[in-house]
Tab-separated table of C-alpha atoms in Angstrom:
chain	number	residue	atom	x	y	z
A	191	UNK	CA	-11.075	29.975	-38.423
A	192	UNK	CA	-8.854	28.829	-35.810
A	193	UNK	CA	-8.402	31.521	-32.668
A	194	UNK	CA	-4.914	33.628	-31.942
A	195	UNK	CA	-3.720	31.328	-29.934
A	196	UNK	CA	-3.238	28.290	-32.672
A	197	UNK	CA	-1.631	31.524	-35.166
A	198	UNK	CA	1.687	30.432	-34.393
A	199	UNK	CA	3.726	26.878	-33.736
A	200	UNK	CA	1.881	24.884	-31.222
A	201	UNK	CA	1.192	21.089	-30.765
A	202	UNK	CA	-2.692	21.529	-30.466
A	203	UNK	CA	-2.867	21.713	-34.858
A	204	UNK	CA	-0.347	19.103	-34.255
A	205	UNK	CA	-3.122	17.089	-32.113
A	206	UNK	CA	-5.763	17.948	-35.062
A	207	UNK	CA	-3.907	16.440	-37.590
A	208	UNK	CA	-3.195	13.738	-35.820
A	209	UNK	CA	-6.746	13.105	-34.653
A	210	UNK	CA	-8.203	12.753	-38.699
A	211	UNK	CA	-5.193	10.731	-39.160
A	212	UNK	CA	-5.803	8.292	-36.122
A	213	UNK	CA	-9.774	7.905	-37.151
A	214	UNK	CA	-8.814	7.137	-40.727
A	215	UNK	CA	-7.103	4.257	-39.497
A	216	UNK	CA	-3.082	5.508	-39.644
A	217	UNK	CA	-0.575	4.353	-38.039
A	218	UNK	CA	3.198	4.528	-38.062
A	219	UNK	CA	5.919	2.454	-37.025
A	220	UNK	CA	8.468	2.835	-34.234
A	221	UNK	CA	11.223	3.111	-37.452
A	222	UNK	CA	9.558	6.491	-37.973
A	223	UNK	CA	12.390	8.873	-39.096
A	224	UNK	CA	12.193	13.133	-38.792
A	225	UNK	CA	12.606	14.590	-42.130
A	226	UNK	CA	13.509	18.111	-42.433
A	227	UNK	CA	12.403	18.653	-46.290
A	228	UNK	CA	8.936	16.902	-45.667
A	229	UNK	CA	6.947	18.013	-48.348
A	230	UNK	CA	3.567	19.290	-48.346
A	231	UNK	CA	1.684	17.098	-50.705
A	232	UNK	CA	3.301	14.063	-49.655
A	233	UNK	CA	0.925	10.800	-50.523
A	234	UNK	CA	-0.924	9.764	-47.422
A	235	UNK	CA	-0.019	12.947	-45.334
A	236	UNK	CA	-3.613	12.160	-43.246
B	18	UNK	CA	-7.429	12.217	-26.290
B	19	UNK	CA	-4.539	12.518	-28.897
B	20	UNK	CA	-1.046	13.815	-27.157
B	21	UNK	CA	0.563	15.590	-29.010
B	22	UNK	CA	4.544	16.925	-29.528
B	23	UNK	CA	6.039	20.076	-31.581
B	24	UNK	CA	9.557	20.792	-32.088
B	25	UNK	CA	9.711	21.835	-35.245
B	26	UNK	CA	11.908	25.380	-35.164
B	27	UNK	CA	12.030	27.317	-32.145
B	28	UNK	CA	8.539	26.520	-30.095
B	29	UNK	CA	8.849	23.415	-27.433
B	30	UNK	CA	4.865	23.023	-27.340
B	31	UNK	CA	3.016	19.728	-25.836
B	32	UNK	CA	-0.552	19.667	-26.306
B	33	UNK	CA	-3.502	17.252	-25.165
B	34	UNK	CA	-6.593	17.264	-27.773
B	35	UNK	CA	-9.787	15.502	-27.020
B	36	UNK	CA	-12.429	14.822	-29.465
B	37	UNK	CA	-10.214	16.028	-32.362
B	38	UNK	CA	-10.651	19.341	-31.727
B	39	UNK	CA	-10.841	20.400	-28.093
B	40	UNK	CA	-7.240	21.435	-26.803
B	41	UNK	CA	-7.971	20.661	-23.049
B	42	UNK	CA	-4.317	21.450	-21.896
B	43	UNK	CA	-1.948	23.162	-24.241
B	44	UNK	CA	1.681	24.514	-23.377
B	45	UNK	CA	4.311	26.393	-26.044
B	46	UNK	CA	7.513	27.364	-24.265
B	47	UNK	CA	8.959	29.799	-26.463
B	48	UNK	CA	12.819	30.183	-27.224
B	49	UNK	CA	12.803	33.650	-28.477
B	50	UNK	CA	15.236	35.251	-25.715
B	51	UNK	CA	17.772	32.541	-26.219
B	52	UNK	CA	17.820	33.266	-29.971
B	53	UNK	CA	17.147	37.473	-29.944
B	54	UNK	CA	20.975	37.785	-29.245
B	55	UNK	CA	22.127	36.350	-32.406
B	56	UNK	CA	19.413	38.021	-34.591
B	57	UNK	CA	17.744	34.546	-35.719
B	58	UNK	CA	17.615	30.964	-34.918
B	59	UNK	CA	20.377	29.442	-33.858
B	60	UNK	CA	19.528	25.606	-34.759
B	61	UNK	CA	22.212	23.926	-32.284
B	62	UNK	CA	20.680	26.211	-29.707
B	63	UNK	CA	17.247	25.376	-30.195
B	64	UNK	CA	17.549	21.179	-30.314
B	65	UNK	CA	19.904	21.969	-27.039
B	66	UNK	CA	16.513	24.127	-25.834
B	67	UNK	CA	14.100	21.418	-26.961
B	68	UNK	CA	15.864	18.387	-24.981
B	69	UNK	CA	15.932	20.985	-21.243
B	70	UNK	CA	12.139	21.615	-22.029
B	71	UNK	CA	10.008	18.867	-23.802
B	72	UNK	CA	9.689	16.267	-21.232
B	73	UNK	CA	8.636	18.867	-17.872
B	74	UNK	CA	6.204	20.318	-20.851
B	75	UNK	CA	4.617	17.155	-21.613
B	76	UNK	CA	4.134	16.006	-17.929
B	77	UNK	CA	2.871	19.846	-17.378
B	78	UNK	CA	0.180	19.512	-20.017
B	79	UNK	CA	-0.869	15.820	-18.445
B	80	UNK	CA	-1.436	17.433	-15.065
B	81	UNK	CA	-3.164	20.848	-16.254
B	82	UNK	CA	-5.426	18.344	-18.052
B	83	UNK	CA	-5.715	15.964	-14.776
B	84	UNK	CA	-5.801	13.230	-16.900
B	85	UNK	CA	-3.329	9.878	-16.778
B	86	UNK	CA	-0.735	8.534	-19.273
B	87	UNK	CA	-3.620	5.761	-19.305
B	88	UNK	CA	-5.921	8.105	-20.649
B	89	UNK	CA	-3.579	8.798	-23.643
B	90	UNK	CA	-5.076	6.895	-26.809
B	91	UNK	CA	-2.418	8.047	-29.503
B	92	UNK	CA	1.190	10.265	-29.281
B	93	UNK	CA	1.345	12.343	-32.985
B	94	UNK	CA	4.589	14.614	-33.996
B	95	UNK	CA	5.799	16.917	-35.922
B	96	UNK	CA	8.350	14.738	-37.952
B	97	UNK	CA	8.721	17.740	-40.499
B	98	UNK	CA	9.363	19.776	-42.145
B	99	UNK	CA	12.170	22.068	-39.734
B	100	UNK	CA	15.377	22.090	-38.574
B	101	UNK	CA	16.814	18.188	-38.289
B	102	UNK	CA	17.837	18.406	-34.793
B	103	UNK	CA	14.735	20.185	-33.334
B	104	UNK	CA	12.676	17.796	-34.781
B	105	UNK	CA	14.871	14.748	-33.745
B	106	UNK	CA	13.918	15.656	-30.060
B	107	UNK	CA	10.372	15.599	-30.362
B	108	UNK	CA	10.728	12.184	-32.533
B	109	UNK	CA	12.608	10.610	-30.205
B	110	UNK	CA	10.565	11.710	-27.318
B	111	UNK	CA	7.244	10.523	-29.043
B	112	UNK	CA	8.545	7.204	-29.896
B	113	UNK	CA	9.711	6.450	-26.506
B	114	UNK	CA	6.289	7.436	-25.132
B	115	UNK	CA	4.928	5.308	-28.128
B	116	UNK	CA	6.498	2.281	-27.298
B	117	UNK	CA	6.216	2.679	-23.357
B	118	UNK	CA	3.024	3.479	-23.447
B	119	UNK	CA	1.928	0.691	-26.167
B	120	UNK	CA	-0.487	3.245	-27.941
B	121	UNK	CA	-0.125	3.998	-31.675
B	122	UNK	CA	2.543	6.696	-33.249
B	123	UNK	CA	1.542	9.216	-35.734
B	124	UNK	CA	3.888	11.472	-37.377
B	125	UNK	CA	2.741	14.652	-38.669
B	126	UNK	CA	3.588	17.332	-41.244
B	127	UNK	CA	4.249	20.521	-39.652
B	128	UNK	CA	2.659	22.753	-42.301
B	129	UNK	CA	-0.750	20.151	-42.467
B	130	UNK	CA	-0.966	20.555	-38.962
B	131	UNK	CA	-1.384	24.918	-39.353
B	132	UNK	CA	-3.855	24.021	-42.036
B	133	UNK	CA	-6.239	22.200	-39.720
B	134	UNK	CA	-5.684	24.751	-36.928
B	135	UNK	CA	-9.116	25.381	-38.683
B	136	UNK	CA	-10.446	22.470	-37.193
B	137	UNK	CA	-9.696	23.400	-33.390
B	138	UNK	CA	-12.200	25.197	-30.707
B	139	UNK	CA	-10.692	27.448	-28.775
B	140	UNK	CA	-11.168	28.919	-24.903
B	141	UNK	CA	-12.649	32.306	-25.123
B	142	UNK	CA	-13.886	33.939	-21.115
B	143	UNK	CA	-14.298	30.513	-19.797
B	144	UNK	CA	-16.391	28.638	-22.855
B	145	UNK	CA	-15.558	26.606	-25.546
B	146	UNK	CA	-16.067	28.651	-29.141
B	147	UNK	CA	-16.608	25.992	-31.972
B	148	UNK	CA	-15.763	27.866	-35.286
B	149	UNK	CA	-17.617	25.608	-38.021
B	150	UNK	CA	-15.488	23.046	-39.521
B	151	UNK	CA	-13.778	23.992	-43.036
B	152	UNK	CA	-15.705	23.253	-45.866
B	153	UNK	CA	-13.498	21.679	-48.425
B	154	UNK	CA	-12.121	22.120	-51.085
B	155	UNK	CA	-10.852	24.912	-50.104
B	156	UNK	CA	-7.692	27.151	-50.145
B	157	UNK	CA	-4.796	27.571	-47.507
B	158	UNK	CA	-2.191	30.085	-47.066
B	159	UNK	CA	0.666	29.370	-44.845
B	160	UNK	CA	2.703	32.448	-43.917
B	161	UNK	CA	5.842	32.308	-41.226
B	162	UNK	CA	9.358	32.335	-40.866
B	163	UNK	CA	10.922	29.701	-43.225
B	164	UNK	CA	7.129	29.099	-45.048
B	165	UNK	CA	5.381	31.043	-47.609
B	166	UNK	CA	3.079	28.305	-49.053
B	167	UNK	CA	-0.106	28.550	-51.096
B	168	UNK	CA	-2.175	25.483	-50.821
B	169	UNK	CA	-5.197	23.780	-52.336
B	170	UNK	CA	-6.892	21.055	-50.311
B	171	UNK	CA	-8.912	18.229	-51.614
B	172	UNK	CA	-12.259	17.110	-50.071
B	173	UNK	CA	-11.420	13.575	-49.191
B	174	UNK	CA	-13.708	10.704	-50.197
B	175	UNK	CA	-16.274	10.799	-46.966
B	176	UNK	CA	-15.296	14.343	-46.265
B	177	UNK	CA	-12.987	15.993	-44.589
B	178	UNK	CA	-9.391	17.708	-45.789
B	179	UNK	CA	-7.772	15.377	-48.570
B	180	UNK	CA	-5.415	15.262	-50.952
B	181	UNK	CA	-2.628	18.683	-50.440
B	182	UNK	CA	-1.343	20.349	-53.606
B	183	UNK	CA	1.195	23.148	-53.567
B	184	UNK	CA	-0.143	25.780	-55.616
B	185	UNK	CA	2.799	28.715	-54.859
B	186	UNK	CA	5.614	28.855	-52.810
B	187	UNK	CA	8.400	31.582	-52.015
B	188	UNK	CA	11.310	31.911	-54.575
B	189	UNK	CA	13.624	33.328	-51.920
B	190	UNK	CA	12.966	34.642	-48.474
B	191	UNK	CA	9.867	33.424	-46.778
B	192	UNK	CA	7.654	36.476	-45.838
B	193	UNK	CA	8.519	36.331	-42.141
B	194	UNK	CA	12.452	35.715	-42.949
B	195	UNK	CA	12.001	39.073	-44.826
B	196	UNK	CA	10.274	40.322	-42.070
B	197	UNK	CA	13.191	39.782	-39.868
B	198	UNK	CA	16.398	41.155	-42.334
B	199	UNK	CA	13.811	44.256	-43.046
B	200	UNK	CA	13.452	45.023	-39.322
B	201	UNK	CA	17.335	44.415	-39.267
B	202	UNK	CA	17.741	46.483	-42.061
B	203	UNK	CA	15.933	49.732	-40.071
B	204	UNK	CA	17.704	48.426	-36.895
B	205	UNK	CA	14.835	47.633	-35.018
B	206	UNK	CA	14.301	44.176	-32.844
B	207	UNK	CA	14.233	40.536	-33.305
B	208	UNK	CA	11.469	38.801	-33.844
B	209	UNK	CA	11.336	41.584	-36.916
B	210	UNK	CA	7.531	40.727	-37.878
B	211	UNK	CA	6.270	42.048	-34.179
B	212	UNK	CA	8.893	45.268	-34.525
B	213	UNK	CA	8.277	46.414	-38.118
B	214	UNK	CA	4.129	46.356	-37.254
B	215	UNK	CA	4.296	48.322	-34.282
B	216	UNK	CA	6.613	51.149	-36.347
B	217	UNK	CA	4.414	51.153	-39.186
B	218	UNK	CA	1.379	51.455	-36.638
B	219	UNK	CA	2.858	54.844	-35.793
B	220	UNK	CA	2.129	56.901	-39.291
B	221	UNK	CA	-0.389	59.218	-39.323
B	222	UNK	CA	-3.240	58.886	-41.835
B	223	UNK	CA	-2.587	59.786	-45.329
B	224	UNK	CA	1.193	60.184	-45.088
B	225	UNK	CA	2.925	58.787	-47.885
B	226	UNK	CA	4.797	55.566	-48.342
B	227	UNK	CA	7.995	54.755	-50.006
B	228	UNK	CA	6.541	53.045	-52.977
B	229	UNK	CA	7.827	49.596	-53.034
B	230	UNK	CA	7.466	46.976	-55.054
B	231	UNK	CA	4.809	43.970	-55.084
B	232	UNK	CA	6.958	41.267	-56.430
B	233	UNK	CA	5.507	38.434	-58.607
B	234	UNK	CA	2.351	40.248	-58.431
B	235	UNK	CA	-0.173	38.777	-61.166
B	236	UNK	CA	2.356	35.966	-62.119
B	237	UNK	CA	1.523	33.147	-60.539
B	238	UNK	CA	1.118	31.955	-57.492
B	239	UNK	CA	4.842	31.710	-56.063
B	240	UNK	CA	6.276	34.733	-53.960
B	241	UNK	CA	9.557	36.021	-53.974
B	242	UNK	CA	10.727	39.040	-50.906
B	243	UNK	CA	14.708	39.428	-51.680
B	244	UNK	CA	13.712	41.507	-54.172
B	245	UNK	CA	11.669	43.709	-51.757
B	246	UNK	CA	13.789	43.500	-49.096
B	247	UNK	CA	16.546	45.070	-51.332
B	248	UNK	CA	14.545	47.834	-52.554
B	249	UNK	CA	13.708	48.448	-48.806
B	250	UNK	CA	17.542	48.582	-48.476
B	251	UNK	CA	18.515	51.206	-50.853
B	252	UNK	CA	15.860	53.498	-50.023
B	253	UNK	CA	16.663	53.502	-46.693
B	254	UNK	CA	19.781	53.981	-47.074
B	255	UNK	CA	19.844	56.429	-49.994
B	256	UNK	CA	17.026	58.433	-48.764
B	257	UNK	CA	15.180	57.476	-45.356
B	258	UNK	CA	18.034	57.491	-42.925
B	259	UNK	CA	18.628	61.196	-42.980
B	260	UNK	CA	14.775	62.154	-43.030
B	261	UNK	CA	14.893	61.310	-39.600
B	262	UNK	CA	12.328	58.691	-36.705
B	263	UNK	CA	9.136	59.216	-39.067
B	264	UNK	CA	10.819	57.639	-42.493
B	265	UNK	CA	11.420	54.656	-40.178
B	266	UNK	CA	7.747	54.420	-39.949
B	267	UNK	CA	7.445	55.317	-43.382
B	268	UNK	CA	9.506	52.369	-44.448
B	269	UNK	CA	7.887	49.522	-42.243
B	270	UNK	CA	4.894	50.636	-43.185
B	271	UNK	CA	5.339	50.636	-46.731
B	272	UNK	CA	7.343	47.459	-46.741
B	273	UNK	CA	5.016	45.396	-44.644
B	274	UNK	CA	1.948	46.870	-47.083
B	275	UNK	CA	3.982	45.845	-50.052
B	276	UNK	CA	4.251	42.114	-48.269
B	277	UNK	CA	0.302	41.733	-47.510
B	278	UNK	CA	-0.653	43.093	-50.395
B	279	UNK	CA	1.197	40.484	-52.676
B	280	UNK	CA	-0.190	37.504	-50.040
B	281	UNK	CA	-3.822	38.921	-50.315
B	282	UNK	CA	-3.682	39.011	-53.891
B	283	UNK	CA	-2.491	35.804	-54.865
B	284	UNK	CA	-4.665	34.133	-52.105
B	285	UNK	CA	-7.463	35.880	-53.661
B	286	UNK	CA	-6.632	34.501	-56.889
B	287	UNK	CA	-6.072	31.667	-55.830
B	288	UNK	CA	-9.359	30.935	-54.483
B	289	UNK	CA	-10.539	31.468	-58.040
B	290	UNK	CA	-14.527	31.386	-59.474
B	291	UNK	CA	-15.845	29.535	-58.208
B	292	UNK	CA	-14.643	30.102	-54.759
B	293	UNK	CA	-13.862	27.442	-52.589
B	294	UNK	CA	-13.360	28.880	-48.900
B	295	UNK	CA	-10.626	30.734	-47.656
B	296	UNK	CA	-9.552	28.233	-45.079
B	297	UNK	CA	-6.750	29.884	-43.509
B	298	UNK	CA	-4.998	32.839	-42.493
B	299	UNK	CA	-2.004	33.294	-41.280
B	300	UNK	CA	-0.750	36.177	-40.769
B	301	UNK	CA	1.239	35.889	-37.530
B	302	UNK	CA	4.738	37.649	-38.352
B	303	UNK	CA	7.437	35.640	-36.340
B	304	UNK	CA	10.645	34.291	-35.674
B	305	UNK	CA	12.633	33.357	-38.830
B	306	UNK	CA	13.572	29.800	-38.692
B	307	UNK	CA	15.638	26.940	-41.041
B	308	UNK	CA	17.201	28.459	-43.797
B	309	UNK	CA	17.009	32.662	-42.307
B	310	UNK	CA	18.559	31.331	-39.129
């Protein structure tokens, strides 16, 4: 279990998720867009 | 070493992460005393917030972590979910470093990245602590402000967290929204989640609590709070405001057991036989955020 200090919003389980995602081989493009209503169990969230 | 960007709500946070799990320089800058005044989020405020802060934050976390924007091998965001124009900043900022930089872009969902908190060490007196790595499958519950998810994740083919399914989410008010309008409700502070624990931490053993309901309890796995929240309302008002400093205590404490109990239980149930491991919780009552603001 992650420590107190990753409890709330912070950019180190931002890091983490980008890490799996980087070694699995992801990557997006510049055209990436912010979208409020993400949803969870998008396809290909890692 | 990943760098990373978060502007999801009302946190600026920068953070540099080497070896997928090692946070070597990490920096939030909260917003909280911007927002307390108007007893949420404001979202215009906090984009406004994000776009003074991010950039000093990012170069902070570069020079805690004495490293150089050489050194940088990927730049992952938060591109959702959260409010549009918080999370615009921290786009925007990534893609610029992206691009500048010539190093790959990742976005990132906001609620997958507090599911692999689980996968970060953490500083503890000095030393590295290295909690074991999730095993997975295993079950998640995400519990803030605007969230009150219930989550199943997938082994993925070679290990590691897969596939995400959303086993229960919040009808209504996320628990940490209802946090804040109960703690408005007994007229104590904002962020409500902080307030309402410390008054219910003042009861004395064995006194008795208003008895409030456990909504959705045993029927399914989604949540629902209005309903709570409006109970909490009439008793208050119909009974706890005359009896005086202790019903106050009375109330947050019975409110905020009514709200853990129903998380615990459906988590619990959730898990299922046989168990997969708890992965994750978060219990961190906070700011409300998106649609509470």
């Amino acid at each position: 279990m992650g420590g107190p200090p990753f409890s709330d919003d912070n950019a180190a389980m931002i890091a983490a998720a980008g890490a799996i995602a980087f070694q699995r081989g992801r990557r997006d493009s510049l055209f990436l867009d912010a979208d409020p209503s993400l949803p969870l169990s998008e396809e290909g969230w890692l | 070493m990943i760098l990373a960007i978060e502007t999801s709500c009302d946190e600026t946070a920068a953070a540099l992460l080497a070896e997928g799990r090692y946070a070597v320089a990490q920096k939030v800058a909260s917003q909280i005393p911007w927002h307390r005044p108007h007893g949420g989020v404001v979202p215009e405020l906090a984009a406004r917030r994000h776009m003074e802060t991010l950039a000093p934050l990012v170069e902070e976390v570069l020079q805690e972590a004495a490293i150089t924007w050489g050194e940088v091998e990927a730049v992952a965001v938060t591109r959702g979910p959260g409010l549009v124009g918080s999370l615009l900043v921290g786009v925007q900022l990534a893609k610029g470093l992206a691009l500048s930089l010539d190093r790959p872009l990742l976005g990132v969902n906001h609620l997958a990245g507090h599911l692999l908190a689980t996968h970060l060490a953490y500083r503890e007196k000095g030393s590295w602590v290295e909690p074991p790595l999730p095993r997975y499958p295993a079950v998640g519950l995400i519990v803030s402000g605007s969230h009150t998810d219930l989550v199943r994740i997938d082994e993925e083919e070679g290990g590691g967290p897969g596939r995400l399914t959303l086993l229960g989410s919040t009808r209504d008010d996320a628990a940490g929204e209802a946090f804040d309008k109960a703690a408005r409700i007994l007229g104590l502070s904002y962020p409500g989640g902080p307030a309402i624990q410390e008054a219910a931490g003042r009861i004395e053993p064995g006194e008795p609590l208003p008895a409030f309901p456990r909504p959705l309890l045993g029927k399914g796995f989604d949540f629902s709070f209005s309903g709570l929240k409006t109970a909490l309302l009439y008793w208050w008002e119909e009974e706890g405001r005359r009896l005086g400093e202790r019903a106050l205590y009375r109330a947050a404490a019975g409110f905020q057991e009514a709200v853990v109990e129903v998380l615990y239980e459906k988590t619990a149930a959730a898990m299922g036989p046989p168990p997969p491991t708890l992965s994750w919780w978060r219990w961190w009552p906070t700011a409300g955020c998106g649609k509470g603001a």
